[in-house]
PDB file of N, CA and C in Angstrom:
ATOM      1  N   VAL Y   1     -11.903 -19.628  -6.911  1.00 87.00           N
ATOM      2  CA  VAL Y   1     -10.993 -18.606  -7.332  1.00 87.00           C
ATOM      3  C   VAL Y   1      -9.971 -18.420  -6.299  1.00 87.00           C
ATOM      4  N   ASN Y   2      -8.651 -18.380  -6.616  1.00 89.00           N
ATOM      5  CA  ASN Y   2      -7.560 -18.237  -5.724  1.00 89.00           C
ATOM      6  C   ASN Y   2      -7.357 -16.708  -5.494  1.00 89.00           C
ATOM      7  N   ALA Y   3      -7.833 -16.182  -4.368  1.00 89.00           N
ATOM      8  CA  ALA Y   3      -7.731 -14.771  -4.114  1.00 89.00           C
ATOM      9  C   ALA Y   3      -6.286 -14.234  -4.075  1.00 89.00           C
ATOM     10  N   GLU Y   4      -5.361 -15.138  -3.631  1.00 91.00           N
ATOM     11  CA  GLU Y   4      -4.019 -14.631  -3.520  1.00 91.00           C
ATOM     12  C   GLU Y   4      -3.411 -14.371  -4.990  1.00 91.00           C
ATOM     13  N   LEU Y   5      -3.905 -15.256  -5.937  1.00 94.00           N
ATOM     14  CA  LEU Y   5      -3.451 -15.111  -7.245  1.00 94.00           C
ATOM     15  C   LEU Y   5      -4.094 -13.915  -7.972  1.00 94.00           C
ATOM     16  N   THR Y   6      -5.367 -13.661  -7.710  1.00 94.00           N
ATOM     17  CA  THR Y   6      -6.141 -12.723  -8.413  1.00 94.00           C
ATOM     18  C   THR Y   6      -6.317 -11.347  -7.801  1.00 94.00           C
ATOM     19  N   MET Y   7      -5.816 -11.219  -6.507  1.00 94.00           N
ATOM     20  CA  MET Y   7      -6.072  -9.988  -5.806  1.00 94.00           C
ATOM     21  C   MET Y   7      -5.638  -8.691  -6.514  1.00 94.00           C
ATOM     22  N   GLY Y   8      -4.446  -8.688  -7.001  1.00 95.00           N
ATOM     23  CA  GLY Y   8      -3.911  -7.531  -7.732  1.00 95.00           C
ATOM     24  C   GLY Y   8      -4.766  -7.133  -8.885  1.00 95.00           C
ATOM     25  N   GLU Y   9      -5.204  -8.064  -9.697  1.00 95.00           N
ATOM     26  CA  GLU Y   9      -6.091  -7.738 -10.798  1.00 95.00           C
ATOM     27  C   GLU Y   9      -7.516  -7.361 -10.359  1.00 95.00           C
ATOM     28  N   ASN Y  10      -7.965  -7.975  -9.305  1.00 94.00           N
ATOM     29  CA  ASN Y  10      -9.278  -7.578  -8.748  1.00 94.00           C
ATOM     30  C   ASN Y  10      -9.345  -6.153  -8.372  1.00 94.00           C
ATOM     31  N   ILE Y  11      -8.228  -5.776  -7.643  1.00 95.00           N
ATOM     32  CA  ILE Y  11      -8.041  -4.321  -7.221  1.00 95.00           C
ATOM     33  C   ILE Y  11      -8.013  -3.427  -8.464  1.00 95.00           C
ATOM     34  N   ALA Y  12      -7.261  -3.858  -9.424  1.00 95.00           N
ATOM     35  CA  ALA Y  12      -7.150  -3.048 -10.672  1.00 95.00           C
ATOM     36  C   ALA Y  12      -8.506  -2.882 -11.326  1.00 95.00           C
ATOM     37  N   ASP Y  13      -9.303  -4.012 -11.466  1.00 95.00           N
ATOM     38  CA  ASP Y  13     -10.623  -3.918 -12.062  1.00 95.00           C
ATOM     39  C   ASP Y  13     -11.570  -2.951 -11.246  1.00 95.00           C
ATOM     40  N   LEU Y  14     -11.541  -3.097  -9.967  1.00 95.00           N
ATOM     41  CA  LEU Y  14     -12.373  -2.255  -9.112  1.00 95.00           C
ATOM     42  C   LEU Y  14     -12.010  -0.767  -9.264  1.00 95.00           C
ATOM     43  N   ALA Y  15     -10.740  -0.527  -9.153  1.00 95.00           N
ATOM     44  CA  ALA Y  15     -10.299   0.908  -9.246  1.00 95.00           C
ATOM     45  C   ALA Y  15     -10.463   1.390 -10.608  1.00 95.00           C
ATOM     46  N   GLY Y  16     -10.238   0.583 -11.637  1.00 94.00           N
ATOM     47  CA  GLY Y  16     -10.348   0.991 -12.994  1.00 94.00           C
ATOM     48  C   GLY Y  16     -11.727   1.358 -13.408  1.00 94.00           C
ATOM     49  N   VAL Y  17     -12.680   0.523 -13.056  1.00 96.00           N
ATOM     50  CA  VAL Y  17     -14.065   0.799 -13.405  1.00 96.00           C
ATOM     51  C   VAL Y  17     -14.571   1.993 -12.651  1.00 96.00           C
ATOM     52  N   ALA Y  18     -14.181   2.164 -11.356  1.00 96.00           N
ATOM     53  CA  ALA Y  18     -14.574   3.314 -10.672  1.00 96.00           C
ATOM     54  C   ALA Y  18     -14.008   4.618 -11.253  1.00 96.00           C
ATOM     55  N   MET Y  19     -12.801   4.642 -11.650  1.00 96.00           N
ATOM     56  CA  MET Y  19     -12.269   5.773 -12.300  1.00 96.00           C
ATOM     57  C   MET Y  19     -12.896   6.021 -13.690  1.00 96.00           C
ATOM     58  N   ALA Y  20     -13.170   4.976 -14.446  1.00 97.00           N
ATOM     59  CA  ALA Y  20     -13.763   5.161 -15.769  1.00 97.00           C
ATOM     60  C   ALA Y  20     -15.176   5.718 -15.565  1.00 97.00           C
ATOM     61  N   TYR Y  21     -15.958   5.331 -14.530  1.00 98.00           N
ATOM     62  CA  TYR Y  21     -17.252   5.851 -14.277  1.00 98.00           C
ATOM     63  C   TYR Y  21     -17.186   7.334 -13.990  1.00 98.00           C
ATOM     64  N   LYS Y  22     -16.159   7.721 -13.170  1.00 97.00           N
ATOM     65  CA  LYS Y  22     -15.977   9.122 -12.784  1.00 97.00           C
ATOM     66  C   LYS Y  22     -15.702   9.971 -14.058  1.00 97.00           C
ATOM     67  N   ALA Y  23     -14.812   9.397 -14.881  1.00 98.00           N
ATOM     68  CA  ALA Y  23     -14.525  10.065 -16.123  1.00 98.00           C
ATOM     69  C   ALA Y  23     -15.755  10.164 -17.055  1.00 98.00           C
ATOM     70  N   TYR Y  24     -16.562   9.162 -17.134  1.00 98.00           N
ATOM     71  CA  TYR Y  24     -17.802   9.190 -17.877  1.00 98.00           C
ATOM     72  C   TYR Y  24     -18.717  10.332 -17.396  1.00 98.00           C
ATOM     73  N   ARG Y  25     -18.919  10.365 -16.071  1.00 98.00           N
ATOM     74  CA  ARG Y  25     -19.778  11.347 -15.527  1.00 98.00           C
ATOM     75  C   ARG Y  25     -19.319  12.738 -15.795  1.00 98.00           C
ATOM     76  N   LEU Y  26     -17.924  12.934 -15.626  1.00 98.00           N
ATOM     77  CA  LEU Y  26     -17.311  14.278 -15.950  1.00 98.00           C
ATOM     78  C   LEU Y  26     -17.537  14.651 -17.429  1.00 98.00           C
ATOM     79  N   SER Y  27     -17.571  13.615 -18.285  1.00 98.00           N
ATOM     80  CA  SER Y  27     -17.734  13.938 -19.759  1.00 98.00           C
ATOM     81  C   SER Y  27     -19.153  14.489 -20.023  1.00 98.00           C
ATOM     82  N   LEU Y  28     -20.076  14.174 -19.083  1.00 98.00           N
ATOM     83  CA  LEU Y  28     -21.473  14.609 -19.313  1.00 98.00           C
ATOM     84  C   LEU Y  28     -21.585  16.112 -18.990  1.00 98.00           C
ATOM     85  N   GLN Y  29     -20.619  16.668 -18.341  1.00 97.00           N
ATOM     86  CA  GLN Y  29     -20.618  18.083 -17.912  1.00 97.00           C
ATOM     87  C   GLN Y  29     -21.886  18.521 -17.209  1.00 97.00           C
ATOM     88  N   GLY Y  30     -22.267  17.687 -16.180  1.00 96.00           N
ATOM     89  CA  GLY Y  30     -23.482  17.976 -15.388  1.00 96.00           C
ATOM     90  C   GLY Y  30     -24.767  17.663 -15.994  1.00 96.00           C
ATOM     91  N   LYS Y  31     -24.861  17.203 -17.188  1.00 97.00           N
ATOM     92  CA  LYS Y  31     -26.038  16.804 -17.846  1.00 97.00           C
ATOM     93  C   LYS Y  31     -26.338  15.293 -17.632  1.00 97.00           C
ATOM     94  N   GLU Y  32     -27.505  14.914 -17.876  1.00 95.00           N
ATOM     95  CA  GLU Y  32     -27.791  13.481 -17.884  1.00 95.00           C
ATOM     96  C   GLU Y  32     -27.755  12.941 -19.334  1.00 95.00           C
ATOM     97  N   ALA Y  33     -27.254  11.704 -19.475  1.00 97.00           N
ATOM     98  CA  ALA Y  33     -27.274  11.072 -20.778  1.00 97.00           C
ATOM     99  C   ALA Y  33     -28.652  10.706 -21.061  1.00 97.00           C
ATOM    100  N   PRO Y  34     -29.145  10.603 -22.299  1.00 97.00           N
ATOM    101  CA  PRO Y  34     -30.525  10.332 -22.637  1.00 97.00           C
ATOM    102  C   PRO Y  34     -30.784   8.820 -22.305  1.00 97.00           C
ATOM    103  N   VAL Y  35     -32.063   8.535 -22.047  1.00 98.00           N
ATOM    104  CA  VAL Y  35     -32.495   7.223 -21.891  1.00 98.00           C
ATOM    105  C   VAL Y  35     -32.646   6.624 -23.314  1.00 98.00           C
ATOM    106  N   ILE Y  36     -31.965   5.478 -23.563  1.00 98.00           N
ATOM    107  CA  ILE Y  36     -31.964   4.835 -24.864  1.00 98.00           C
ATOM    108  C   ILE Y  36     -32.440   3.416 -24.648  1.00 98.00           C
ATOM    109  N   ASP Y  37     -33.465   2.962 -25.375  1.00 98.00           N
ATOM    110  CA  ASP Y  37     -34.024   1.606 -25.269  1.00 98.00           C
ATOM    111  C   ASP Y  37     -34.339   1.280 -23.848  1.00 98.00           C
ATOM    112  N   GLY Y  38     -34.744   2.300 -23.071  1.00 98.00           N
ATOM    113  CA  GLY Y  38     -35.209   2.060 -21.749  1.00 98.00           C
ATOM    114  C   GLY Y  38     -34.071   2.044 -20.690  1.00 98.00           C
ATOM    115  N   TYR Y  39     -32.871   2.305 -21.114  1.00 99.00           N
ATOM    116  CA  TYR Y  39     -31.739   2.282 -20.139  1.00 99.00           C
ATOM    117  C   TYR Y  39     -31.111   3.687 -20.016  1.00 99.00           C
ATOM    118  N   THR Y  40     -30.877   4.098 -18.751  1.00 98.00           N
ATOM    119  CA  THR Y  40     -30.227   5.335 -18.503  1.00 98.00           C
ATOM    120  C   THR Y  40     -28.744   5.301 -18.977  1.00 98.00           C
ATOM    121  N   GLY Y  41     -28.103   6.366 -19.030  1.00 98.00           N
ATOM    122  CA  GLY Y  41     -26.689   6.385 -19.369  1.00 98.00           C
ATOM    123  C   GLY Y  41     -25.820   5.624 -18.388  1.00 98.00           C
ATOM    124  N   ASP Y  42     -26.186   5.760 -17.054  1.00 98.00           N
ATOM    125  CA  ASP Y  42     -25.402   5.042 -16.092  1.00 98.00           C
ATOM    126  C   ASP Y  42     -25.625   3.538 -16.272  1.00 98.00           C
ATOM    127  N   GLN Y  43     -26.845   3.134 -16.537  1.00 99.00           N
ATOM    128  CA  GLN Y  43     -27.092   1.682 -16.727  1.00 99.00           C
ATOM    129  C   GLN Y  43     -26.296   1.212 -17.965  1.00 99.00           C
ATOM    130  N   ARG Y  44     -26.312   1.990 -19.012  1.00 99.00           N
ATOM    131  CA  ARG Y  44     -25.531   1.547 -20.238  1.00 99.00           C
ATOM    132  C   ARG Y  44     -24.082   1.471 -19.922  1.00 99.00           C
ATOM    133  N   PHE Y  45     -23.557   2.357 -19.100  1.00 98.00           N
ATOM    134  CA  PHE Y  45     -22.093   2.289 -18.730  1.00 98.00           C
ATOM    135  C   PHE Y  45     -21.812   0.916 -18.071  1.00 98.00           C
ATOM    136  N   PHE Y  46     -22.601   0.493 -17.068  1.00 98.00           N
ATOM    137  CA  PHE Y  46     -22.378  -0.730 -16.453  1.00 98.00           C
ATOM    138  C   PHE Y  46     -22.609  -1.998 -17.298  1.00 98.00           C
ATOM    139  N   ILE Y  47     -23.694  -1.872 -18.153  1.00 98.00           N
ATOM    140  CA  ILE Y  47     -23.989  -2.941 -19.072  1.00 98.00           C
ATOM    141  C   ILE Y  47     -22.767  -3.093 -20.086  1.00 98.00           C
ATOM    142  N   GLY Y  48     -22.203  -2.012 -20.506  1.00 97.00           N
ATOM    143  CA  GLY Y  48     -21.091  -2.056 -21.420  1.00 97.00           C
ATOM    144  C   GLY Y  48     -19.883  -2.783 -20.762  1.00 97.00           C
ATOM    145  N   TRP Y  49     -19.670  -2.451 -19.508  1.00 95.00           N
ATOM    146  CA  TRP Y  49     -18.581  -3.119 -18.743  1.00 95.00           C
ATOM    147  C   TRP Y  49     -18.787  -4.682 -18.788  1.00 95.00           C
ATOM    148  N   ALA Y  50     -20.044  -5.075 -18.407  1.00 95.00           N
ATOM    149  CA  ALA Y  50     -20.407  -6.409 -18.399  1.00 95.00           C
ATOM    150  C   ALA Y  50     -20.196  -7.157 -19.716  1.00 95.00           C
ATOM    151  N   GLN Y  51     -20.705  -6.497 -20.758  1.00 96.00           N
ATOM    152  CA  GLN Y  51     -20.657  -7.041 -22.122  1.00 96.00           C
ATOM    153  C   GLN Y  51     -19.193  -7.259 -22.551  1.00 96.00           C
ATOM    154  N   GLY Y  52     -18.310  -6.334 -22.120  1.00 93.00           N
ATOM    155  CA  GLY Y  52     -16.924  -6.420 -22.437  1.00 93.00           C
ATOM    156  C   GLY Y  52     -16.260  -7.635 -21.874  1.00 93.00           C
ATOM    157  N   TRP Y  53     -16.809  -8.186 -20.760  1.00 91.00           N
ATOM    158  CA  TRP Y  53     -16.258  -9.402 -20.129  1.00 91.00           C
ATOM    159  C   TRP Y  53     -17.049 -10.674 -20.418  1.00 91.00           C
ATOM    160  N   ALA Y  54     -18.083 -10.599 -21.173  1.00 91.00           N
ATOM    161  CA  ALA Y  54     -18.926 -11.785 -21.444  1.00 91.00           C
ATOM    162  C   ALA Y  54     -18.080 -12.861 -22.086  1.00 91.00           C
ATOM    163  N   ARG Y  55     -18.062 -14.022 -21.423  1.00 89.00           N
ATOM    164  CA  ARG Y  55     -17.279 -15.128 -21.908  1.00 89.00           C
ATOM    165  C   ARG Y  55     -18.016 -16.485 -21.587  1.00 89.00           C
ATOM    166  N   LYS Y  56     -17.736 -17.499 -22.299  1.00 90.00           N
ATOM    167  CA  LYS Y  56     -18.232 -18.821 -21.979  1.00 90.00           C
ATOM    168  C   LYS Y  56     -16.951 -19.691 -22.025  1.00 90.00           C
ATOM    169  N   TYR Y  57     -16.541 -20.207 -20.957  1.00 91.00           N
ATOM    170  CA  TYR Y  57     -15.318 -21.035 -20.878  1.00 91.00           C
ATOM    171  C   TYR Y  57     -15.675 -22.545 -20.995  1.00 91.00           C
ATOM    172  N   ARG Y  58     -14.776 -23.236 -21.662  1.00 94.00           N
ATOM    173  CA  ARG Y  58     -14.922 -24.675 -21.654  1.00 94.00           C
ATOM    174  C   ARG Y  58     -14.381 -25.186 -20.311  1.00 94.00           C
ATOM    175  N   ASP Y  59     -14.869 -26.332 -19.784  1.00 94.00           N
ATOM    176  CA  ASP Y  59     -14.523 -26.715 -18.399  1.00 94.00           C
ATOM    177  C   ASP Y  59     -12.996 -26.811 -18.237  1.00 94.00           C
ATOM    178  N   ASP Y  60     -12.245 -27.471 -19.192  1.00 96.00           N
ATOM    179  CA  ASP Y  60     -10.869 -27.628 -19.043  1.00 96.00           C
ATOM    180  C   ASP Y  60     -10.108 -26.265 -19.077  1.00 96.00           C
ATOM    181  N   ASP Y  61     -10.539 -25.403 -19.878  1.00 94.00           N
ATOM    182  CA  ASP Y  61      -9.965 -24.058 -19.926  1.00 94.00           C
ATOM    183  C   ASP Y  61     -10.168 -23.276 -18.651  1.00 94.00           C
ATOM    184  N   LEU Y  62     -11.398 -23.398 -18.110  1.00 93.00           N
ATOM    185  CA  LEU Y  62     -11.688 -22.704 -16.786  1.00 93.00           C
ATOM    186  C   LEU Y  62     -10.772 -23.256 -15.717  1.00 93.00           C
ATOM    187  N   ARG Y  63     -10.599 -24.558 -15.689  1.00 93.00           N
ATOM    188  CA  ARG Y  63      -9.782 -25.149 -14.608  1.00 93.00           C
ATOM    189  C   ARG Y  63      -8.329 -24.634 -14.728  1.00 93.00           C
ATOM    190  N   ARG Y  64      -7.812 -24.674 -15.954  1.00 94.00           N
ATOM    191  CA  ARG Y  64      -6.460 -24.184 -16.161  1.00 94.00           C
ATOM    192  C   ARG Y  64      -6.340 -22.700 -15.763  1.00 94.00           C
ATOM    193  N   ARG Y  65      -7.291 -21.947 -16.131  1.00 92.00           N
ATOM    194  CA  ARG Y  65      -7.284 -20.505 -15.860  1.00 92.00           C
ATOM    195  C   ARG Y  65      -7.259 -20.228 -14.288  1.00 92.00           C
ATOM    196  N   LEU Y  66      -8.104 -21.029 -13.566  1.00 93.00           N
ATOM    197  CA  LEU Y  66      -8.237 -20.884 -12.161  1.00 93.00           C
ATOM    198  C   LEU Y  66      -6.874 -21.192 -11.471  1.00 93.00           C
ATOM    199  N   LEU Y  67      -6.053 -22.038 -12.084  1.00 94.00           N
ATOM    200  CA  LEU Y  67      -4.758 -22.375 -11.437  1.00 94.00           C
ATOM    201  C   LEU Y  67      -3.586 -21.328 -11.812  1.00 94.00           C
ATOM    202  N   THR Y  68      -3.765 -20.725 -12.992  1.00 93.00           N
ATOM    203  CA  THR Y  68      -2.600 -19.913 -13.572  1.00 93.00           C
ATOM    204  C   THR Y  68      -2.951 -18.492 -13.889  1.00 93.00           C
ATOM    205  N   ASP Y  69      -4.147 -18.112 -14.107  1.00 94.00           N
ATOM    206  CA  ASP Y  69      -4.532 -16.758 -14.609  1.00 94.00           C
ATOM    207  C   ASP Y  69      -4.697 -15.777 -13.456  1.00 94.00           C
ATOM    208  N   PRO Y  70      -3.923 -14.695 -13.379  1.00 95.00           N
ATOM    209  CA  PRO Y  70      -4.096 -13.730 -12.296  1.00 95.00           C
ATOM    210  C   PRO Y  70      -5.466 -12.918 -12.410  1.00 95.00           C
ATOM    211  N   HIS Y  71      -6.187 -13.162 -13.453  1.00 94.00           N
ATOM    212  CA  HIS Y  71      -7.492 -12.510 -13.566  1.00 94.00           C
ATOM    213  C   HIS Y  71      -8.605 -13.445 -13.116  1.00 94.00           C
ATOM    214  N   SER Y  72      -9.601 -12.950 -12.395  1.00 93.00           N
ATOM    215  CA  SER Y  72     -10.726 -13.774 -12.066  1.00 93.00           C
ATOM    216  C   SER Y  72     -11.583 -14.107 -13.260  1.00 93.00           C
ATOM    217  N   PRO Y  73     -12.278 -15.222 -13.240  1.00 92.00           N
ATOM    218  CA  PRO Y  73     -13.203 -15.485 -14.399  1.00 92.00           C
ATOM    219  C   PRO Y  73     -14.127 -14.346 -14.614  1.00 92.00           C
ATOM    220  N   SER Y  74     -14.539 -14.195 -15.869  1.00 90.00           N
ATOM    221  CA  SER Y  74     -15.363 -13.103 -16.289  1.00 90.00           C
ATOM    222  C   SER Y  74     -16.553 -12.828 -15.383  1.00 90.00           C
ATOM    223  N   GLU Y  75     -17.295 -13.861 -14.999  1.00 91.00           N
ATOM    224  CA  GLU Y  75     -18.447 -13.639 -14.163  1.00 91.00           C
ATOM    225  C   GLU Y  75     -18.094 -12.909 -12.886  1.00 91.00           C
ATOM    226  N   TYR Y  76     -16.954 -13.136 -12.320  1.00 92.00           N
ATOM    227  CA  TYR Y  76     -16.533 -12.463 -11.129  1.00 92.00           C
ATOM    228  C   TYR Y  76     -16.010 -11.072 -11.427  1.00 92.00           C
ATOM    229  N   ARG Y  77     -15.362 -10.915 -12.518  1.00 92.00           N
ATOM    230  CA  ARG Y  77     -14.834  -9.587 -12.936  1.00 92.00           C
ATOM    231  C   ARG Y  77     -16.025  -8.660 -13.155  1.00 92.00           C
ATOM    232  N   THR Y  78     -17.174  -9.210 -13.404  1.00 94.00           N
ATOM    233  CA  THR Y  78     -18.376  -8.365 -13.666  1.00 94.00           C
ATOM    234  C   THR Y  78     -19.150  -8.290 -12.355  1.00 94.00           C
ATOM    235  N   ASN Y  79     -19.710  -9.363 -11.885  1.00 95.00           N
ATOM    236  CA  ASN Y  79     -20.659  -9.321 -10.833  1.00 95.00           C
ATOM    237  C   ASN Y  79     -20.068  -8.882  -9.520  1.00 95.00           C
ATOM    238  N   VAL Y  80     -18.942  -9.416  -9.138  1.00 94.00           N
ATOM    239  CA  VAL Y  80     -18.319  -9.027  -7.891  1.00 94.00           C
ATOM    240  C   VAL Y  80     -17.822  -7.600  -7.891  1.00 94.00           C
ATOM    241  N   ILE Y  81     -17.264  -7.119  -8.967  1.00 95.00           N
ATOM    242  CA  ILE Y  81     -16.778  -5.689  -8.988  1.00 95.00           C
ATOM    243  C   ILE Y  81     -18.007  -4.820  -8.962  1.00 95.00           C
ATOM    244  N   MET Y  82     -19.057  -5.063  -9.698  1.00 96.00           N
ATOM    245  CA  MET Y  82     -20.268  -4.212  -9.652  1.00 96.00           C
ATOM    246  C   MET Y  82     -20.866  -4.219  -8.288  1.00 96.00           C
ATOM    247  N   SER Y  83     -20.872  -5.296  -7.567  1.00 97.00           N
ATOM    248  CA  SER Y  83     -21.521  -5.425  -6.276  1.00 97.00           C
ATOM    249  C   SER Y  83     -20.816  -4.588  -5.224  1.00 97.00           C
ATOM    250  N   ASN Y  84     -19.682  -4.018  -5.539  1.00 97.00           N
ATOM    251  CA  ASN Y  84     -18.966  -3.135  -4.635  1.00 97.00           C
ATOM    252  C   ASN Y  84     -19.104  -1.629  -4.947  1.00 97.00           C
ATOM    253  N   LEU Y  85     -19.771  -1.309  -5.990  1.00 97.00           N
ATOM    254  CA  LEU Y  85     -19.857   0.086  -6.418  1.00 97.00           C
ATOM    255  C   LEU Y  85     -21.218   0.722  -6.120  1.00 97.00           C
ATOM    256  N   PRO Y  86     -21.205   1.748  -5.215  1.00 97.00           N
ATOM    257  CA  PRO Y  86     -22.550   2.384  -4.906  1.00 97.00           C
ATOM    258  C   PRO Y  86     -23.229   2.917  -6.155  1.00 97.00           C
ATOM    259  N   GLU Y  87     -22.459   3.384  -7.109  1.00 98.00           N
ATOM    260  CA  GLU Y  87     -23.039   3.948  -8.375  1.00 98.00           C
ATOM    261  C   GLU Y  87     -23.895   2.893  -9.138  1.00 98.00           C
ATOM    262  N   PHE Y  88     -23.436   1.571  -9.033  1.00 98.00           N
ATOM    263  CA  PHE Y  88     -24.207   0.479  -9.658  1.00 98.00           C
ATOM    264  C   PHE Y  88     -25.548   0.304  -8.925  1.00 98.00           C
ATOM    265  N   TYR Y  89     -25.449   0.402  -7.603  1.00 98.00           N
ATOM    266  CA  TYR Y  89     -26.703   0.257  -6.745  1.00 98.00           C
ATOM    267  C   TYR Y  89     -27.722   1.307  -7.156  1.00 98.00           C
ATOM    268  N   ARG Y  90     -27.215   2.526  -7.297  1.00 98.00           N
ATOM    269  CA  ARG Y  90     -28.124   3.612  -7.752  1.00 98.00           C
ATOM    270  C   ARG Y  90     -28.718   3.440  -9.105  1.00 98.00           C
ATOM    271  N   ALA Y  91     -27.793   3.037 -10.006  1.00 98.00           N
ATOM    272  CA  ALA Y  91     -28.269   2.919 -11.442  1.00 98.00           C
ATOM    273  C   ALA Y  91     -29.358   1.896 -11.605  1.00 98.00           C
ATOM    274  N   PHE Y  92     -29.268   0.772 -10.839  1.00 98.00           N
ATOM    275  CA  PHE Y  92     -30.201  -0.314 -11.041  1.00 98.00           C
ATOM    276  C   PHE Y  92     -31.169  -0.468  -9.885  1.00 98.00           C
ATOM    277  N   ASP Y  93     -31.086   0.437  -8.932  1.00 98.00           N
ATOM    278  CA  ASP Y  93     -31.955   0.353  -7.727  1.00 98.00           C
ATOM    279  C   ASP Y  93     -31.871  -0.995  -7.019  1.00 98.00           C
ATOM    280  N   VAL Y  94     -30.600  -1.419  -6.786  1.00 98.00           N
ATOM    281  CA  VAL Y  94     -30.375  -2.672  -6.137  1.00 98.00           C
ATOM    282  C   VAL Y  94     -30.648  -2.578  -4.696  1.00 98.00           C
ATOM    283  N   LYS Y  95     -31.419  -3.539  -4.186  1.00 98.00           N
ATOM    284  CA  LYS Y  95     -31.921  -3.481  -2.761  1.00 98.00           C
ATOM    285  C   LYS Y  95     -31.523  -4.770  -2.053  1.00 98.00           C
ATOM    286  N   PRO Y  96     -31.554  -4.791  -0.699  1.00 98.00           N
ATOM    287  CA  PRO Y  96     -31.360  -6.057   0.047  1.00 98.00           C
ATOM    288  C   PRO Y  96     -32.315  -7.141  -0.457  1.00 98.00           C
ATOM    289  N   GLY Y  97     -31.770  -8.260  -0.642  1.00 97.00           N
ATOM    290  CA  GLY Y  97     -32.563  -9.368  -1.172  1.00 97.00           C
ATOM    291  C   GLY Y  97     -32.295  -9.621  -2.622  1.00 97.00           C
ATOM    292  N   ASP Y  98     -31.844  -8.610  -3.347  1.00 98.00           N
ATOM    293  CA  ASP Y  98     -31.498  -8.820  -4.778  1.00 98.00           C
ATOM    294  C   ASP Y  98     -30.197  -9.574  -4.877  1.00 98.00           C
ATOM    295  N   LYS Y  99     -30.108 -10.386  -5.957  1.00 96.00           N
ATOM    296  CA  LYS Y  99     -28.977 -11.239  -6.155  1.00 96.00           C
ATOM    297  C   LYS Y  99     -27.587 -10.495  -6.098  1.00 96.00           C
ATOM    298  N   MET Y 100     -27.514  -9.347  -6.637  1.00 96.00           N
ATOM    299  CA  MET Y 100     -26.291  -8.567  -6.648  1.00 96.00           C
ATOM    300  C   MET Y 100     -26.041  -7.697  -5.397  1.00 96.00           C
ATOM    301  N   TYR Y 101     -26.933  -7.784  -4.438  1.00 98.00           N
ATOM    302  CA  TYR Y 101     -26.747  -6.950  -3.286  1.00 98.00           C
ATOM    303  C   TYR Y 101     -25.692  -7.481  -2.353  1.00 98.00           C
ATOM    304  N   ARG Y 102     -24.882  -6.509  -1.818  1.00 97.00           N
ATOM    305  CA  ARG Y 102     -23.829  -6.854  -0.826  1.00 97.00           C
ATOM    306  C   ARG Y 102     -24.009  -5.733   0.236  1.00 97.00           C
ATOM    307  N   ALA Y 103     -24.077  -6.130   1.467  1.00 97.00           N
ATOM    308  CA  ALA Y 103     -24.212  -5.155   2.566  1.00 97.00           C
ATOM    309  C   ALA Y 103     -23.126  -4.118   2.508  1.00 97.00           C
ATOM    310  N   PRO Y 104     -23.405  -2.855   2.837  1.00 96.00           N
ATOM    311  CA  PRO Y 104     -22.393  -1.802   2.722  1.00 96.00           C
ATOM    312  C   PRO Y 104     -21.159  -2.100   3.495  1.00 96.00           C
ATOM    313  N   ALA Y 105     -21.228  -2.815   4.641  1.00 96.00           N
ATOM    314  CA  ALA Y 105     -20.079  -3.129   5.466  1.00 96.00           C
ATOM    315  C   ALA Y 105     -19.164  -4.147   4.758  1.00 96.00           C
ATOM    316  N   ASP Y 106     -19.767  -4.861   3.833  1.00 96.00           N
ATOM    317  CA  ASP Y 106     -19.067  -5.912   3.114  1.00 96.00           C
ATOM    318  C   ASP Y 106     -18.470  -5.491   1.754  1.00 96.00           C
ATOM    319  N   ARG Y 107     -18.736  -4.257   1.408  1.00 96.00           N
ATOM    320  CA  ARG Y 107     -18.289  -3.788   0.119  1.00 96.00           C
ATOM    321  C   ARG Y 107     -16.829  -3.296   0.253  1.00 96.00           C
ATOM    322  N   VAL Y 108     -16.093  -3.483  -0.848  1.00 94.00           N
ATOM    323  CA  VAL Y 108     -14.673  -3.039  -0.889  1.00 94.00           C
ATOM    324  C   VAL Y 108     -14.617  -1.752  -1.614  1.00 94.00           C
ATOM    325  N   LYS Y 109     -13.963  -0.849  -0.984  1.00 89.00           N
ATOM    326  CA  LYS Y 109     -13.650   0.474  -1.658  1.00 89.00           C
ATOM    327  C   LYS Y 109     -12.167   0.705  -1.753  1.00 89.00           C
ATOM    328  N   ILE Y 110     -11.713   1.057  -2.922  1.00 83.00           N
ATOM    329  CA  ILE Y 110     -10.271   1.336  -3.162  1.00 83.00           C
ATOM    330  C   ILE Y 110     -10.154   2.818  -3.282  1.00 83.00           C
ATOM    331  N   TRP Y 111      -9.350   3.380  -2.475  1.00 73.00           N
ATOM    332  CA  TRP Y 111      -9.022   4.860  -2.389  1.00 73.00           C
ATOM    333  C   TRP Y 111     -10.336   5.458  -1.943  1.00 73.00           C
TER     334      TRP Y 111
END
């Protein structure tokens, strides 16, 4: 992934999901969302984000996108963005050694 090409959209994704999460929490007015099918409201929020970006690219399409698209491939728009959000860590109890874990000093925070 060409970070120079995708940086602006990566920042937008990170800031956007962080703002959306805050809006979601405000909408609960201090209450907790119910657990549904074993998932908390916070978990469902992040699962919804990931499902929204679920894609399977053909190899030639992915190569073209890597050269021209200012958006990172979907896997990165989901996993890398989530690995920077402390709320994601709390929602899924992510710990050192887990695949999605990123050391706090390595996490990106926008604003």
